[in-house]
Amino acid sequence: MISSLSVFMHKVKDLDKKIRILCVQPHDKSTVEALRSVAESNSNIEVTMYGSFEKISEITPAEFLKEVEIVEGETEEENASRAAASVNGETQAVLMKGNINTAVFLRTLFRSENVKTAGRLISHISCMEIPDHPKLLFITDGTVNVAPDLREKAEILRNAAGFARSIGLKCPKIAVIGINERISVTNRDLIEAAALSKMAERGEFGECLVDGPMPLDTALKKEAALNKGIQSEVGGDADILVCSNLESAANLIKGLVHLGKSRTAGLLIGTGFPVVLTSRSDDEFAKMASLSMAIVSAAG
């Protein structure tokens, strides 16, 4: 069990593996500070920045500037393309989005040969630190896949399970969210949730426990699961929620942040290496938490 986002920051300090961070356009102070904090916490971390030397040097502390490599490019597309190309199939590398348009970053990333060789669907996973909840909760996919079909949901689940194992959750508990725990033959999402559960039972996703369909209360509250007569190791104790579509996942995440005062971190997974995808409006903590989580995953 991982109780808070700060756990990732502490784990980064103890890593004994070389990790390369390739950051596209760290032209804002919060991104630079996140990079500086993790790099200074462990000498095994190397940082390469892709962007404007002038903009980077204006906001980067002099001592840290001496420790990083800067690769200059003329356009956002060039900077993103060079960074993705520099991964060279390394699993112990992290790609990070800085102050660059998200659509440009993703479009360039999806075209990269290094990403295509992963041969997997790319998805996004959000990590939520929720007040009064005993452990971190992971939610997928609220960013990339709009209306996934069964094949795509299986890949989203596979990505999430693999990621969870890479950060130390040996057998993650995964709830496939649905409006009802009963399977209706007229509801595609409920049928597909049940199919994913059976696929997991047959070993399709490696070591993990999957159950669904499950409403949110059943997935997160043991009492709710028991009251409904659901005997499940996942019910009431889910680590990961797989939502039926982007809209439901994104709204759940936003509700937890804005109404539940949750803190969040997020990554792209299924790329062959972790990709830190934060908003340009995210604060330093959110960027540092996402980066730390990515580093732990890459090292795992």
mmCIF file of C-alpha atoms in Angstrom:
data_model
loop_
_atom_site.group_PDB
_atom_site.id
_atom_site.type_symbol
_atom_site.label_atom_id
_atom_site.label_comp_id
_atom_site.label_asym_id
_atom_site.label_seq_id
_atom_site.Cartn_x
_atom_site.Cartn_y
_atom_site.Cartn_z
ATOM 1 C CA MET A 1 0.000 0.000 0.000
ATOM 2 C CA ILE A 2 1.242 3.492 -0.902
ATOM 3 C CA SER A 3 -0.261 6.118 1.372
ATOM 4 C CA SER A 4 0.800 9.416 -0.221
ATOM 5 C CA LEU A 5 2.463 11.042 -3.225
ATOM 6 C CA SER A 6 5.390 12.015 -1.007
ATOM 7 C CA VAL A 7 6.352 8.340 -0.828
ATOM 8 C CA PHE A 8 7.559 8.534 -4.441
ATOM 9 C CA MET A 9 9.799 11.490 -3.619
ATOM 10 C CA HIS A 10 11.390 9.555 -0.755
ATOM 11 C CA LYS A 11 11.873 6.485 -2.978
ATOM 12 C CA VAL A 12 13.702 8.563 -5.596
ATOM 13 C CA LYS A 13 16.382 9.452 -3.031
ATOM 14 C CA ASP A 14 17.225 5.781 -2.494
ATOM 15 C CA LEU A 15 17.409 4.606 -6.127
ATOM 16 C CA ASP A 16 20.724 3.103 -7.212
ATOM 17 C CA LYS A 17 19.977 3.004 -10.965
ATOM 18 C CA LYS A 18 20.861 5.583 -13.598
ATOM 19 C CA ILE A 19 17.745 7.397 -14.813
ATOM 20 C CA ARG A 20 17.682 9.876 -17.699
ATOM 21 C CA ILE A 21 15.072 12.643 -17.689
ATOM 22 C CA LEU A 22 14.383 14.245 -21.062
ATOM 23 C CA CYS A 23 12.286 17.385 -20.600
ATOM 24 C CA VAL A 24 10.666 19.247 -23.485
ATOM 25 C CA GLN A 25 10.711 23.027 -23.069
ATOM 26 C CA PRO A 26 11.163 23.583 -19.326
ATOM 27 C CA HIS A 27 10.529 27.280 -19.876
ATOM 28 C CA ASP A 28 8.667 27.786 -16.589
ATOM 29 C CA LYS A 29 9.963 27.918 -13.028
ATOM 30 C CA SER A 30 7.754 25.160 -11.606
ATOM 31 C CA THR A 31 9.062 22.621 -14.135
ATOM 32 C CA VAL A 32 12.679 23.657 -13.577
ATOM 33 C CA GLU A 33 12.264 23.442 -9.803
ATOM 34 C CA ALA A 34 10.730 19.973 -10.074
ATOM 35 C CA LEU A 35 13.676 18.838 -12.198
ATOM 36 C CA ARG A 36 16.183 20.449 -9.850
ATOM 37 C CA SER A 37 14.622 18.895 -6.750
ATOM 38 C CA VAL A 38 14.703 15.328 -8.037
ATOM 39 C CA ALA A 39 18.161 15.698 -9.613
ATOM 40 C CA GLU A 40 19.661 17.094 -6.415
ATOM 41 C CA SER A 41 18.093 14.305 -4.360
ATOM 42 C CA ASN A 42 19.986 11.563 -6.233
ATOM 43 C CA SER A 43 23.234 11.780 -8.198
ATOM 44 C CA ASN A 44 22.120 8.891 -10.442
ATOM 45 C CA ILE A 45 19.573 11.153 -12.157
ATOM 46 C CA GLU A 46 20.683 12.922 -15.338
ATOM 47 C CA VAL A 47 18.675 15.757 -16.914
ATOM 48 C CA THR A 48 18.582 16.864 -20.544
ATOM 49 C CA MET A 49 16.472 19.881 -21.499
ATOM 50 C CA TYR A 50 15.150 20.504 -25.013
ATOM 51 C CA GLY A 51 14.248 24.103 -25.772
ATOM 52 C CA SER A 52 15.525 27.665 -25.781
ATOM 53 C CA PHE A 53 18.869 28.088 -24.006
ATOM 54 C CA GLU A 54 18.008 31.732 -23.334
ATOM 55 C CA LYS A 55 14.648 30.953 -21.708
ATOM 56 C CA ILE A 56 16.034 28.033 -19.707
ATOM 57 C CA SER A 57 19.096 29.903 -18.434
ATOM 58 C CA GLU A 58 16.977 32.866 -17.295
ATOM 59 C CA ILE A 59 15.017 30.746 -14.801
ATOM 60 C CA THR A 60 17.488 27.985 -13.884
ATOM 61 C CA PRO A 61 19.781 28.378 -10.848
ATOM 62 C CA ALA A 62 23.408 28.698 -11.973
ATOM 63 C CA GLU A 63 24.641 25.623 -10.083
ATOM 64 C CA PHE A 64 21.923 23.412 -11.544
ATOM 65 C CA LEU A 65 22.501 24.828 -15.028
ATOM 66 C CA LYS A 66 26.059 23.449 -14.892
ATOM 67 C CA GLU A 67 24.715 19.945 -14.259
ATOM 68 C CA VAL A 68 22.231 19.694 -17.137
ATOM 69 C CA GLU A 69 22.562 19.290 -20.888
ATOM 70 C CA ILE A 70 20.572 21.697 -23.069
ATOM 71 C CA VAL A 71 19.650 20.805 -26.654
ATOM 72 C CA GLU A 72 18.373 23.820 -28.562
ATOM 73 C CA GLY A 73 15.591 23.626 -31.142
ATOM 74 C CA GLU A 74 13.680 26.169 -33.205
ATOM 75 C CA THR A 75 10.105 24.907 -32.762
ATOM 76 C CA GLU A 76 7.940 22.978 -30.293
ATOM 77 C CA GLU A 77 7.724 20.088 -32.764
ATOM 78 C CA GLU A 78 11.504 19.922 -33.148
ATOM 79 C CA ASN A 79 12.108 19.956 -29.395
ATOM 80 C CA ALA A 80 9.521 17.234 -28.732
ATOM 81 C CA SER A 81 10.738 15.099 -31.633
ATOM 82 C CA ARG A 82 14.384 15.280 -30.542
ATOM 83 C CA ALA A 83 13.518 14.372 -26.966
ATOM 84 C CA ALA A 84 11.423 11.356 -27.994
ATOM 85 C CA ALA A 85 14.124 10.223 -30.432
ATOM 86 C CA SER A 86 16.743 10.418 -27.674
ATOM 87 C CA VAL A 87 15.046 7.740 -25.598
ATOM 88 C CA ASN A 88 16.454 5.077 -27.964
ATOM 89 C CA GLY A 89 14.382 2.271 -26.503
ATOM 90 C CA GLU A 90 15.663 2.812 -22.965
ATOM 91 C CA THR A 91 13.304 1.618 -20.267
ATOM 92 C CA GLN A 92 15.155 3.605 -17.602
ATOM 93 C CA ALA A 93 14.331 6.946 -19.160
ATOM 94 C CA VAL A 94 11.562 9.448 -18.456
ATOM 95 C CA LEU A 95 10.120 11.904 -20.960
ATOM 96 C CA MET A 96 8.581 15.041 -19.444
ATOM 97 C CA LYS A 97 6.303 17.664 -20.951
ATOM 98 C CA GLY A 98 7.250 21.212 -19.998
ATOM 99 C CA ASN A 99 5.797 24.471 -21.277
ATOM 100 C CA ILE A 100 4.608 23.116 -24.610
ATOM 101 C CA ASN A 101 1.148 22.798 -26.130
ATOM 102 C CA THR A 102 -0.283 19.419 -25.107
ATOM 103 C CA ALA A 103 -1.689 18.642 -28.566
ATOM 104 C CA VAL A 104 1.691 19.320 -30.189
ATOM 105 C CA PHE A 105 3.497 17.222 -27.574
ATOM 106 C CA LEU A 106 1.145 14.246 -27.957
ATOM 107 C CA ARG A 107 1.022 14.425 -31.752
ATOM 108 C CA THR A 108 4.816 14.400 -31.937
ATOM 109 C CA LEU A 109 5.061 11.631 -29.363
ATOM 110 C CA PHE A 110 2.583 9.370 -31.165
ATOM 111 C CA ARG A 111 4.539 9.773 -34.407
ATOM 112 C CA SER A 112 7.843 8.823 -32.792
ATOM 113 C CA GLU A 113 9.358 5.541 -33.940
ATOM 114 C CA ASN A 114 10.597 4.930 -30.388
ATOM 115 C CA VAL A 115 7.028 4.979 -29.111
ATOM 116 C CA LYS A 116 5.615 2.900 -31.967
ATOM 117 C CA THR A 117 8.046 0.068 -31.214
ATOM 118 C CA ALA A 118 6.295 -0.432 -27.883
ATOM 119 C CA GLY A 119 3.426 -1.958 -29.890
ATOM 120 C CA ARG A 120 0.832 -1.033 -27.307
ATOM 121 C CA LEU A 121 -2.072 1.339 -26.891
ATOM 122 C CA ILE A 122 -0.979 4.499 -25.105
ATOM 123 C CA SER A 123 -3.103 5.470 -22.113
ATOM 124 C CA HIS A 124 -3.039 7.868 -19.174
ATOM 125 C CA ILE A 125 -3.173 7.112 -15.474
ATOM 126 C CA SER A 126 -3.908 9.610 -12.714
ATOM 127 C CA CYS A 127 -2.773 9.100 -9.141
ATOM 128 C CA MET A 128 -5.009 10.658 -6.501
ATOM 129 C CA GLU A 129 -4.038 11.488 -2.922
ATOM 130 C CA ILE A 130 -7.469 11.823 -1.302
ATOM 131 C CA PRO A 131 -7.960 13.246 2.209
ATOM 132 C CA ASP A 132 -9.114 10.540 4.666
ATOM 133 C CA HIS A 133 -8.609 7.754 2.099
ATOM 134 C CA PRO A 134 -6.036 5.249 3.403
ATOM 135 C CA LYS A 135 -4.038 4.856 0.190
ATOM 136 C CA LEU A 136 -3.403 6.369 -3.218
ATOM 137 C CA LEU A 137 -6.097 5.747 -5.813
ATOM 138 C CA PHE A 138 -5.251 5.372 -9.508
ATOM 139 C CA ILE A 139 -7.789 6.270 -12.202
ATOM 140 C CA THR A 140 -7.591 5.532 -15.938
ATOM 141 C CA ASP A 141 -8.095 6.869 -18.622
ATOM 142 C CA GLY A 142 -9.159 10.504 -18.317
ATOM 143 C CA THR A 143 -6.890 12.008 -20.974
ATOM 144 C CA VAL A 144 -6.165 9.971 -24.110
ATOM 145 C CA ASN A 145 -8.751 7.334 -25.069
ATOM 146 C CA VAL A 146 -12.174 8.905 -25.588
ATOM 147 C CA ALA A 147 -14.522 5.928 -26.019
ATOM 148 C CA PRO A 148 -12.510 2.710 -25.802
ATOM 149 C CA ASP A 149 -13.944 -0.581 -27.032
ATOM 150 C CA LEU A 150 -13.284 -3.910 -25.315
ATOM 151 C CA ARG A 151 -9.903 -4.426 -26.986
ATOM 152 C CA GLU A 152 -8.794 -0.923 -26.013
ATOM 153 C CA LYS A 153 -10.104 -1.301 -22.461
ATOM 154 C CA ALA A 154 -8.079 -4.493 -22.155
ATOM 155 C CA GLU A 155 -4.945 -2.576 -23.197
ATOM 156 C CA ILE A 156 -5.751 0.273 -20.792
ATOM 157 C CA LEU A 157 -6.132 -2.257 -17.980
ATOM 158 C CA ARG A 158 -2.944 -4.076 -19.001
ATOM 159 C CA ASN A 159 -1.015 -0.787 -19.001
ATOM 160 C CA ALA A 160 -2.365 0.133 -15.573
ATOM 161 C CA ALA A 161 -1.584 -3.265 -14.050
ATOM 162 C CA GLY A 162 1.970 -3.227 -15.406
ATOM 163 C CA PHE A 163 2.532 0.306 -14.180
ATOM 164 C CA ALA A 164 1.231 -0.554 -10.705
ATOM 165 C CA ARG A 165 3.611 -3.496 -10.457
ATOM 166 C CA SER A 166 6.508 -1.264 -11.562
ATOM 167 C CA ILE A 167 5.961 1.041 -8.573
ATOM 168 C CA GLY A 168 5.761 -1.770 -6.047
ATOM 169 C CA LEU A 169 2.134 -2.952 -6.007
ATOM 170 C CA LYS A 170 2.836 -6.638 -6.607
ATOM 171 C CA CYS A 171 -0.788 -7.666 -7.105
ATOM 172 C CA PRO A 172 -2.861 -4.529 -7.760
ATOM 173 C CA LYS A 173 -6.591 -4.643 -7.122
ATOM 174 C CA ILE A 174 -8.442 -3.260 -10.121
ATOM 175 C CA ALA A 175 -12.133 -2.344 -10.263
ATOM 176 C CA VAL A 176 -13.778 -1.906 -13.659
ATOM 177 C CA ILE A 177 -16.336 0.792 -12.976
ATOM 178 C CA GLY A 178 -19.955 0.440 -14.109
ATOM 179 C CA ILE A 179 -23.298 1.947 -13.193
ATOM 180 C CA ASN A 180 -24.397 -1.326 -11.593
ATOM 181 C CA GLU A 181 -22.790 -4.493 -10.287
ATOM 182 C CA ARG A 182 -25.412 -6.546 -12.118
ATOM 183 C CA ILE A 183 -24.686 -7.377 -15.748
ATOM 184 C CA SER A 184 -27.311 -6.138 -18.194
ATOM 185 C CA VAL A 185 -27.261 -7.578 -21.713
ATOM 186 C CA THR A 186 -28.414 -4.189 -23.037
ATOM 187 C CA ASN A 187 -25.485 -2.255 -21.526
ATOM 188 C CA ARG A 188 -22.214 -2.615 -23.443
ATOM 189 C CA ASP A 189 -20.046 -1.181 -20.653
ATOM 190 C CA LEU A 190 -21.358 -3.665 -18.083
ATOM 191 C CA ILE A 191 -20.817 -6.608 -20.438
ATOM 192 C CA GLU A 192 -17.282 -5.464 -21.240
ATOM 193 C CA ALA A 193 -16.488 -4.968 -17.550
ATOM 194 C CA ALA A 194 -17.512 -8.562 -16.890
ATOM 195 C CA ALA A 195 -15.421 -9.743 -19.842
ATOM 196 C CA LEU A 196 -12.348 -7.937 -18.502
ATOM 197 C CA SER A 197 -12.872 -9.571 -15.127
ATOM 198 C CA LYS A 198 -12.997 -13.015 -16.737
ATOM 199 C CA MET A 199 -9.927 -12.240 -18.879
ATOM 200 C CA ALA A 200 -8.005 -11.378 -15.706
ATOM 201 C CA GLU A 201 -9.179 -14.603 -14.093
ATOM 202 C CA ARG A 202 -7.630 -16.458 -17.047
ATOM 203 C CA GLY A 203 -4.298 -14.647 -16.566
ATOM 204 C CA GLU A 204 -4.518 -12.144 -19.443
ATOM 205 C CA PHE A 205 -3.113 -9.217 -17.422
ATOM 206 C CA GLY A 206 -0.427 -10.823 -15.291
ATOM 207 C CA GLU A 207 -0.485 -10.741 -11.521
ATOM 208 C CA CYS A 208 -3.477 -8.633 -10.473
ATOM 209 C CA LEU A 209 -7.018 -8.974 -9.166
ATOM 210 C CA VAL A 210 -9.774 -7.575 -11.376
ATOM 211 C CA ASP A 211 -13.487 -7.355 -10.646
ATOM 212 C CA GLY A 212 -16.328 -5.659 -12.427
ATOM 213 C CA PRO A 213 -18.644 -4.193 -13.152
ATOM 214 C CA MET A 214 -18.520 -2.229 -9.902
ATOM 215 C CA PRO A 215 -20.153 1.068 -8.984
ATOM 216 C CA LEU A 216 -17.827 3.548 -7.304
ATOM 217 C CA ASP A 217 -19.138 2.926 -3.782
ATOM 218 C CA THR A 218 -18.669 -0.827 -4.133
ATOM 219 C CA ALA A 219 -15.107 -0.386 -5.354
ATOM 220 C CA LEU A 220 -14.057 1.940 -2.534
ATOM 221 C CA LYS A 221 -16.177 1.074 0.512
ATOM 222 C CA LYS A 222 -16.067 -2.431 1.976
ATOM 223 C CA GLU A 223 -19.346 -1.841 3.801
ATOM 224 C CA ALA A 224 -21.094 -1.000 0.525
ATOM 225 C CA ALA A 225 -19.779 -4.176 -1.085
ATOM 226 C CA LEU A 226 -20.879 -6.340 1.838
ATOM 227 C CA ASN A 227 -24.303 -4.705 1.993
ATOM 228 C CA LYS A 228 -24.814 -5.640 -1.652
ATOM 229 C CA GLY A 229 -23.722 -9.209 -1.001
ATOM 230 C CA ILE A 230 -20.552 -8.872 -3.079
ATOM 231 C CA GLN A 231 -17.762 -11.137 -1.860
ATOM 232 C CA SER A 232 -14.687 -9.748 -3.574
ATOM 233 C CA GLU A 233 -11.065 -9.045 -2.704
ATOM 234 C CA VAL A 234 -11.322 -5.937 -4.871
ATOM 235 C CA GLY A 235 -14.600 -4.604 -3.479
ATOM 236 C CA GLY A 236 -13.958 -1.840 -0.948
ATOM 237 C CA ASP A 237 -10.186 -2.000 -1.473
ATOM 238 C CA ALA A 238 -9.485 -1.081 -5.108
ATOM 239 C CA ASP A 239 -6.088 0.357 -6.034
ATOM 240 C CA ILE A 240 -7.083 1.203 -9.606
ATOM 241 C CA LEU A 241 -10.357 2.289 -11.183
ATOM 242 C CA VAL A 242 -10.784 1.579 -14.899
ATOM 243 C CA CYS A 243 -13.530 3.882 -16.164
ATOM 244 C CA SER A 244 -15.723 3.193 -19.179
ATOM 245 C CA ASN A 245 -14.715 6.313 -21.103
ATOM 246 C CA LEU A 246 -12.646 9.491 -20.945
ATOM 247 C CA GLU A 247 -15.554 11.684 -19.869
ATOM 248 C CA SER A 248 -16.402 9.639 -16.777
ATOM 249 C CA ALA A 249 -12.747 9.326 -15.738
ATOM 250 C CA ALA A 250 -11.958 13.014 -16.283
ATOM 251 C CA ASN A 251 -15.019 14.181 -14.370
ATOM 252 C CA LEU A 252 -14.248 11.829 -11.479
ATOM 253 C CA ILE A 253 -10.697 13.177 -11.288
ATOM 254 C CA LYS A 254 -11.831 16.810 -11.453
ATOM 255 C CA GLY A 255 -14.471 16.199 -8.806
ATOM 256 C CA LEU A 256 -11.896 14.697 -6.447
ATOM 257 C CA VAL A 257 -9.525 17.630 -7.033
ATOM 258 C CA HIS A 258 -11.966 20.529 -6.846
ATOM 259 C CA LEU A 259 -14.526 19.212 -4.358
ATOM 260 C CA GLY A 260 -12.527 16.569 -2.513
ATOM 261 C CA LYS A 261 -9.343 18.666 -2.175
ATOM 262 C CA SER A 262 -7.280 15.813 -3.591
ATOM 263 C CA ARG A 263 -3.745 16.153 -4.911
ATOM 264 C CA THR A 264 -2.896 14.462 -8.165
ATOM 265 C CA ALA A 265 -0.074 13.246 -10.381
ATOM 266 C CA GLY A 266 -0.315 11.811 -13.870
ATOM 267 C CA LEU A 267 1.597 9.832 -16.500
ATOM 268 C CA LEU A 268 1.253 8.404 -19.979
ATOM 269 C CA ILE A 269 1.872 4.657 -19.962
ATOM 270 C CA GLY A 270 2.115 1.972 -22.632
ATOM 271 C CA THR A 271 4.844 3.977 -24.358
ATOM 272 C CA GLY A 272 7.734 1.739 -23.314
ATOM 273 C CA PHE A 273 8.935 4.438 -20.902
ATOM 274 C CA PRO A 274 7.012 6.725 -18.506
ATOM 275 C CA VAL A 275 5.899 10.087 -19.890
ATOM 276 C CA VAL A 276 5.137 12.907 -17.451
ATOM 277 C CA LEU A 277 2.099 14.766 -18.757
ATOM 278 C CA THR A 278 1.140 17.651 -16.497
ATOM 279 C CA SER A 279 -0.778 20.829 -17.201
ATOM 280 C CA ARG A 280 1.110 24.076 -17.648
ATOM 281 C CA SER A 281 -0.994 25.421 -14.760
ATOM 282 C CA ASP A 282 0.059 22.635 -12.355
ATOM 283 C CA ASP A 283 2.119 23.750 -9.386
ATOM 284 C CA GLU A 284 5.611 22.572 -8.488
ATOM 285 C CA PHE A 285 4.344 19.826 -6.158
ATOM 286 C CA ALA A 286 2.140 18.247 -8.844
ATOM 287 C CA LYS A 287 5.020 18.255 -11.319
ATOM 288 C CA MET A 288 7.509 16.912 -8.786
ATOM 289 C CA ALA A 289 5.080 14.179 -7.686
ATOM 290 C CA SER A 290 4.427 13.124 -11.291
ATOM 291 C CA LEU A 291 8.133 13.158 -12.107
ATOM 292 C CA SER A 292 9.025 11.174 -8.983
ATOM 293 C CA MET A 293 6.345 8.602 -9.754
ATOM 294 C CA ALA A 294 7.703 8.264 -13.298
ATOM 295 C CA ILE A 295 11.267 7.798 -12.043
ATOM 296 C CA VAL A 296 10.203 5.068 -9.600
ATOM 297 C CA SER A 297 8.308 3.331 -12.416
ATOM 298 C CA ALA A 298 11.272 3.547 -14.808
ATOM 299 C CA ALA A 299 13.592 2.132 -12.152
ATOM 300 C CA GLY A 300 11.143 -0.644 -11.296
#
